[in-house]
């Protein structure tokens, strides 16, 4: 029997989130120890980050379940690459396949998930969207570090592959949905939000690319690296928990967005001046707290502006 309920979508996301953290949370430090430079890792991560931007305009008519299955296969490919001897070409392939998996998986999940929301609970759904993973995975980056340090990175990769396969089994129980996307119309709807989109791109790059890489200047072992990102997740979870309640109560999202944008700008600049692990460990959780505070607000603004996903 095919299902298309919120529970199935959330269960899929839980297994995918755990798999991603187990397999990818300490991947940067592992590859760094294998001899790749921070510059090479930066290029790999930028390929991962840019690939969705290039691919999204071509996703016009597609089947969501089929693409979600494909997305899990695509994020398994980099794990298989790392199981072997990673060349420079293999390194950049990791970024490419991970980026494809991200756009195929995340985009379809977004459409299915926010289909359950309405104008009265959008901020709460944004909160659930951004924090289900962190809630489930508060300890999994640290766990990934423990596994890599004690058993070896190959165990992280194999466990992650197994969990992604479970996520694929969950997808197979969902109903197929055919989506016809008018990309030009979608871009026209969010044209007034391009400043927010630009800032989100800057902060997203800082959060998902720059902070993980520059942490390698201070932490070079899997155990400590994983524990550090579990520490950061605690502050991110607190930020979104607070804003979801305030935003639904007061409704006016921009009341919070303007001061948050200023604080994020100041914190982003401060990150560039951090020269020790102590200052890094103080500034990065502040940035993560503010960013997680901001994300549900911007997502809710997008939903309010477009009236659909």
mmCIF file of N, CA, C and O in Angstrom, residues 123-157:
data_model
loop_
_atom_site.group_PDB
_atom_site.id
_atom_site.type_symbol
_atom_site.label_atom_id
_atom_site.label_comp_id
_atom_site.label_asym_id
_atom_site.label_seq_id
_atom_site.Cartn_x
_atom_site.Cartn_y
_atom_site.Cartn_z
ATOM 1 N N UNK A 123 5.247 29.042 10.113
ATOM 2 C CA UNK A 123 6.468 29.218 10.895
ATOM 3 C C UNK A 123 6.791 27.960 11.694
ATOM 4 O O UNK A 123 7.954 27.568 11.828
ATOM 5 N N UNK A 124 5.737 27.305 12.231
ATOM 6 C CA UNK A 124 5.957 26.064 12.971
ATOM 7 C C UNK A 124 6.503 24.976 12.046
ATOM 8 O O UNK A 124 7.378 24.197 12.420
ATOM 9 N N UNK A 125 5.962 24.901 10.833
ATOM 10 C CA UNK A 125 6.452 23.901 9.880
ATOM 11 C C UNK A 125 7.880 24.233 9.450
ATOM 12 O O UNK A 125 8.694 23.322 9.218
ATOM 13 N N UNK A 126 8.187 25.511 9.319
ATOM 14 C CA UNK A 126 9.562 25.904 9.009
ATOM 15 C C UNK A 126 10.494 25.476 10.144
ATOM 16 O O UNK A 126 11.603 24.993 9.909
ATOM 17 N N UNK A 127 10.032 25.660 11.372
ATOM 18 C CA UNK A 127 10.806 25.222 12.533
ATOM 19 C C UNK A 127 11.042 23.725 12.483
ATOM 20 O O UNK A 127 12.170 23.238 12.643
ATOM 21 N N UNK A 128 9.990 22.939 12.226
ATOM 22 C CA UNK A 128 10.116 21.487 12.159
ATOM 23 C C UNK A 128 11.046 21.097 11.021
ATOM 24 O O UNK A 128 11.894 20.203 11.163
ATOM 25 N N UNK A 129 10.921 21.780 9.901
ATOM 26 C CA UNK A 129 11.748 21.497 8.732
ATOM 27 C C UNK A 129 13.229 21.670 9.039
ATOM 28 O O UNK A 129 14.059 20.809 8.700
ATOM 29 N N UNK A 130 13.570 22.781 9.672
ATOM 30 C CA UNK A 130 14.981 23.068 9.914
ATOM 31 C C UNK A 130 15.546 22.376 11.142
ATOM 32 O O UNK A 130 16.755 22.290 11.302
ATOM 33 N N UNK A 131 14.696 21.866 12.015
ATOM 34 C CA UNK A 131 15.222 21.309 13.255
ATOM 35 C C UNK A 131 14.951 19.830 13.483
ATOM 36 O O UNK A 131 15.479 19.271 14.438
ATOM 37 N N UNK A 132 14.163 19.193 12.632
ATOM 38 C CA UNK A 132 13.992 17.758 12.806
ATOM 39 C C UNK A 132 15.342 17.053 12.705
ATOM 40 O O UNK A 132 15.691 16.220 13.547
ATOM 41 N N UNK A 133 16.120 17.436 11.683
ATOM 42 C CA UNK A 133 17.452 16.856 11.533
ATOM 43 C C UNK A 133 18.351 17.139 12.728
ATOM 44 O O UNK A 133 18.915 16.217 13.320
ATOM 45 N N UNK A 134 18.525 18.432 13.121
ATOM 46 C CA UNK A 134 19.357 18.732 14.278
ATOM 47 C C UNK A 134 18.884 18.085 15.578
ATOM 48 O O UNK A 134 19.707 17.672 16.394
ATOM 49 N N UNK A 135 17.553 17.982 15.777
ATOM 50 C CA UNK A 135 17.059 17.332 16.987
ATOM 51 C C UNK A 135 17.500 15.870 17.007
ATOM 52 O O UNK A 135 18.012 15.364 18.012
ATOM 53 N N UNK A 136 17.290 15.198 15.885
ATOM 54 C CA UNK A 136 17.678 13.784 15.780
ATOM 55 C C UNK A 136 19.191 13.631 15.845
ATOM 56 O O UNK A 136 19.714 12.667 16.408
ATOM 57 N N UNK A 137 19.903 14.612 15.300
ATOM 58 C CA UNK A 137 21.348 14.468 15.106
ATOM 59 C C UNK A 137 22.207 15.306 16.055
ATOM 60 O O UNK A 137 23.356 15.597 15.734
ATOM 61 N N UNK A 138 21.665 15.695 17.195
ATOM 62 C CA UNK A 138 22.487 16.450 18.139
ATOM 63 C C UNK A 138 23.764 15.693 18.504
ATOM 64 O O UNK A 138 24.826 16.288 18.677
ATOM 65 N N UNK A 139 23.666 14.385 18.598
ATOM 66 C CA UNK A 139 24.818 13.588 19.015
ATOM 67 C C UNK A 139 25.501 12.857 17.865
ATOM 68 O O UNK A 139 26.606 12.325 18.050
ATOM 69 N N UNK A 140 24.879 12.823 16.669
ATOM 70 C CA UNK A 140 25.448 11.982 15.611
ATOM 71 C C UNK A 140 26.772 12.484 15.035
ATOM 72 O O UNK A 140 27.600 11.648 14.651
ATOM 73 N N UNK A 141 27.047 13.803 14.951
ATOM 74 C CA UNK A 141 28.406 14.179 14.534
ATOM 75 C C UNK A 141 29.465 13.661 15.512
ATOM 76 O O UNK A 141 30.517 13.168 15.081
ATOM 77 N N UNK A 142 29.174 13.757 16.806
ATOM 78 C CA UNK A 142 30.111 13.210 17.798
ATOM 79 C C UNK A 142 30.217 11.697 17.653
ATOM 80 O O UNK A 142 31.316 11.125 17.742
ATOM 81 N N UNK A 143 29.073 11.039 17.422
ATOM 82 C CA UNK A 143 29.088 9.593 17.214
ATOM 83 C C UNK A 143 29.910 9.232 15.984
ATOM 84 O O UNK A 143 30.667 8.243 15.986
ATOM 85 N N UNK A 144 29.765 10.017 14.912
ATOM 86 C CA UNK A 144 30.558 9.784 13.702
ATOM 87 C C UNK A 144 32.048 9.890 14.003
ATOM 88 O O UNK A 144 32.855 9.091 13.500
ATOM 89 N N UNK A 145 32.413 10.866 14.840
ATOM 90 C CA UNK A 145 33.814 11.014 15.232
ATOM 91 C C UNK A 145 34.308 9.828 16.038
ATOM 92 O O UNK A 145 35.437 9.356 15.847
ATOM 93 N N UNK A 146 33.462 9.315 16.928
ATOM 94 C CA UNK A 146 33.829 8.153 17.747
ATOM 95 C C UNK A 146 34.046 6.929 16.852
ATOM 96 O O UNK A 146 35.030 6.187 16.998
ATOM 97 N N UNK A 147 33.129 6.701 15.919
ATOM 98 C CA UNK A 147 33.236 5.542 15.029
ATOM 99 C C UNK A 147 34.507 5.631 14.188
ATOM 100 O O UNK A 147 35.268 4.657 14.059
ATOM 101 N N UNK A 148 34.756 6.819 13.601
ATOM 102 C CA UNK A 148 35.937 6.985 12.753
ATOM 103 C C UNK A 148 37.230 6.829 13.541
ATOM 104 O O UNK A 148 38.205 6.241 13.047
ATOM 105 N N UNK A 149 37.237 7.337 14.780
ATOM 106 C CA UNK A 149 38.465 7.301 15.586
ATOM 107 C C UNK A 149 38.754 5.909 16.138
ATOM 108 O O UNK A 149 39.921 5.538 16.310
ATOM 109 N N UNK A 150 37.713 5.148 16.426
ATOM 110 C CA UNK A 150 37.904 3.843 17.061
ATOM 111 C C UNK A 150 37.875 2.675 16.081
ATOM 112 O O UNK A 150 38.648 1.716 16.220
ATOM 113 N N UNK A 151 36.993 2.736 15.083
ATOM 114 C CA UNK A 151 36.821 1.613 14.161
ATOM 115 C C UNK A 151 37.386 1.897 12.770
ATOM 116 O O UNK A 151 37.734 0.969 12.042
ATOM 117 N N UNK A 152 37.446 3.170 12.422
ATOM 118 C CA UNK A 152 37.922 3.535 11.095
ATOM 119 C C UNK A 152 36.810 4.134 10.254
ATOM 120 O O UNK A 152 35.633 3.805 10.428
ATOM 121 N N UNK A 153 37.177 4.998 9.336
ATOM 122 C CA UNK A 153 36.197 5.722 8.527
ATOM 123 C C UNK A 153 35.365 4.783 7.662
ATOM 124 O O UNK A 153 34.217 5.101 7.323
ATOM 125 N N UNK A 154 35.894 3.630 7.300
ATOM 126 C CA UNK A 154 35.136 2.699 6.461
ATOM 127 C C UNK A 154 33.839 2.272 7.136
ATOM 128 O O UNK A 154 32.827 2.048 6.457
ATOM 129 N N UNK A 155 33.836 2.181 8.477
ATOM 130 C CA UNK A 155 32.606 1.827 9.192
ATOM 131 C C UNK A 155 31.574 2.947 9.081
ATOM 132 O O UNK A 155 30.372 2.678 8.954
ATOM 133 N N UNK A 156 32.030 4.199 9.156
ATOM 134 C CA UNK A 156 31.107 5.326 8.943
ATOM 135 C C UNK A 156 30.432 5.218 7.586
ATOM 136 O O UNK A 156 29.208 5.378 7.462
ATOM 137 N N UNK A 157 31.226 4.926 6.572
ATOM 138 C CA UNK A 157 30.723 4.887 5.205
ATOM 139 C C UNK A 157 29.718 3.753 5.019
ATOM 140 O O UNK A 157 28.656 3.949 4.414
#
